[in-house]
PDB file of C-alpha atoms in Angstrom:
ATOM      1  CA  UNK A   1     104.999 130.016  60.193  1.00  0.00           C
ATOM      2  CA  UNK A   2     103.726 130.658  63.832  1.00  0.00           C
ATOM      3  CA  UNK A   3     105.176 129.736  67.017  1.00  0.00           C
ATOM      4  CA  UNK A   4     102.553 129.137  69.808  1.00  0.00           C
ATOM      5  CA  UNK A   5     103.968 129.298  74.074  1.00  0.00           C
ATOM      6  CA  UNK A   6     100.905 127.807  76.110  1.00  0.00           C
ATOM      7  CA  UNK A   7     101.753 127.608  80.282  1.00  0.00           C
ATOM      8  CA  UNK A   8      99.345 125.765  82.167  1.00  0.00           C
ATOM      9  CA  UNK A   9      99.009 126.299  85.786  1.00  0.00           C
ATOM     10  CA  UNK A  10      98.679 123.086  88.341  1.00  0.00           C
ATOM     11  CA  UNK A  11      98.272 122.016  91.446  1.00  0.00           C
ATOM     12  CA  UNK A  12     100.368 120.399  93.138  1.00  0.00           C
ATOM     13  CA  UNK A  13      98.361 117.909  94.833  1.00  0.00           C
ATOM     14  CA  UNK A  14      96.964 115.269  91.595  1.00  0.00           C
ATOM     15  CA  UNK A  15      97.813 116.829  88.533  1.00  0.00           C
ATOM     16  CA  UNK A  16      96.252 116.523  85.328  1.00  0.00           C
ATOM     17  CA  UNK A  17      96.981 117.196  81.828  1.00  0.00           C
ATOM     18  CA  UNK A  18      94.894 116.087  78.699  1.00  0.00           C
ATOM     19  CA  UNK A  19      97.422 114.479  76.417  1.00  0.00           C
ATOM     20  CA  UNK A  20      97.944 116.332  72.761  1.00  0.00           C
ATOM     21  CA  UNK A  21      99.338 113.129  70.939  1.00  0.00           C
ATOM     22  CA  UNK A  22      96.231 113.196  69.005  1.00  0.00           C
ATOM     23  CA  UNK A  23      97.420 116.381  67.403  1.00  0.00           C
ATOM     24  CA  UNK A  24     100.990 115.948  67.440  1.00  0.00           C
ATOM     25  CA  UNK A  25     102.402 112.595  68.298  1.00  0.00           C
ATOM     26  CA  UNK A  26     105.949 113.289  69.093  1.00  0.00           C
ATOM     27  CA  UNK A  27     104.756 114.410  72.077  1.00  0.00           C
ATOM     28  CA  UNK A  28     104.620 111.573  73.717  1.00  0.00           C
ATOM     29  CA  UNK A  29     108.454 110.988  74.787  1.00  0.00           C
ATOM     30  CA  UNK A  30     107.270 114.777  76.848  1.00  0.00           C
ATOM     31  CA  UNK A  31     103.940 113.518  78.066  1.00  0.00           C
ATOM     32  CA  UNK A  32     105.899 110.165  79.145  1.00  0.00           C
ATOM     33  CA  UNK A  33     108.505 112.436  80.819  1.00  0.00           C
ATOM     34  CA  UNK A  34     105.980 114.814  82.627  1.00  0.00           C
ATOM     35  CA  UNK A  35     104.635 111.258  84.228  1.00  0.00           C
ATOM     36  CA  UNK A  36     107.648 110.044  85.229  1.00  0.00           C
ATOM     37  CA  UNK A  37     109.750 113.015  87.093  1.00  0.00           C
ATOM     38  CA  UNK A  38     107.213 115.615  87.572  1.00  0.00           C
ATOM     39  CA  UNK A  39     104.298 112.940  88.791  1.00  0.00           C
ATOM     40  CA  UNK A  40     102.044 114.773  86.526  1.00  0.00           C
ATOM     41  CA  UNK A  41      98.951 112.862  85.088  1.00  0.00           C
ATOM     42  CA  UNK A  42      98.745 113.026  81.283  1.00  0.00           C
ATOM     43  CA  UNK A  43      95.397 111.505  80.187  1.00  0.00           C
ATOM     44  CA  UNK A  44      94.524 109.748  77.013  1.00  0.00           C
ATOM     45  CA  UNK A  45      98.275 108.954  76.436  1.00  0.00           C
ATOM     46  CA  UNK A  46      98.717 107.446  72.785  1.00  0.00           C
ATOM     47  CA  UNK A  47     101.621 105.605  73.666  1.00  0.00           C
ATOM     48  CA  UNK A  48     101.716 105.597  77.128  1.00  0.00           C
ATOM     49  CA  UNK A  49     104.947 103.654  79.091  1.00  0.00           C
ATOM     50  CA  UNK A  50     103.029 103.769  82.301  1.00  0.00           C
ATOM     51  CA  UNK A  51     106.119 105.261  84.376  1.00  0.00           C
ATOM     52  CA  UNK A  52     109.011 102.851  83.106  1.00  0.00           C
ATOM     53  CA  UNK A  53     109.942 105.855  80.163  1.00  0.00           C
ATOM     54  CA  UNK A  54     112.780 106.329  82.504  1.00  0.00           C
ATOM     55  CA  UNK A  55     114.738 103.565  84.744  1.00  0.00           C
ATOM     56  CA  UNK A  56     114.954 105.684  88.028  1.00  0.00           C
ATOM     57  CA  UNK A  57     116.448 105.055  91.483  1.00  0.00           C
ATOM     58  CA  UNK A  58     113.523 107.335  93.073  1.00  0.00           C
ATOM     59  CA  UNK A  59     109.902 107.679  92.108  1.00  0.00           C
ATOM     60  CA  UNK A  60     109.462 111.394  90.490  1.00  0.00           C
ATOM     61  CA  UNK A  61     112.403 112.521  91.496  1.00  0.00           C
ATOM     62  CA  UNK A  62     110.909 116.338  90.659  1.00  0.00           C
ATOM     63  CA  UNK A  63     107.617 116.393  91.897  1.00  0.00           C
ATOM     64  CA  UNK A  64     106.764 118.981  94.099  1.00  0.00           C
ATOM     65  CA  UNK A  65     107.708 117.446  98.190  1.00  0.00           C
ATOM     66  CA  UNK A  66     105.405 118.116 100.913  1.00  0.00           C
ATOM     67  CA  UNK A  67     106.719 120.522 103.281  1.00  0.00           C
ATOM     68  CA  UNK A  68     106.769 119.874 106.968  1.00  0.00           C
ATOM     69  CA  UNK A  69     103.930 122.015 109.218  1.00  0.00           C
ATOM     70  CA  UNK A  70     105.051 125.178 110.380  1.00  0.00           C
ATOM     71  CA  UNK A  71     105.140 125.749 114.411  1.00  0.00           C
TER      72      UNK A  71
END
């Protein structure tokens, strides 16, 4: 038995991440999750709730804010 860490790297303006629920379909309750409080873009989603995973009072609450200009 192996245990495999991957980290991807994104930027914070649009992004993407190829789904894996070909491979491994429980991931789809953590793809759906990535959509709906990080704002991240999971393509190809076998199950895919389209943002209503979670019932929340603001949209991704987690996602990354843009920061005012600096003077």
């Amino acid at each position: 038995m192996k245990l495999c860490n991957v980290r991807v790297v994104l930027p914070k303006n649009d992004p993407v991440v190829p789904s894996i629920t070909k491979a491994y379909f429980a991931a789809f309750t953590y793809e759906n999750e990535l959509h709906d409080l990080f704002g991240i873009t999971v393509t190809d989603l076998a199950l895919d709730f389209k943002g209503t995973f979670y019932k929340l009072s603001t949209k991704t609450p987690f996602a990354p804010q843009p920061q005012p200009p600096v003077k």
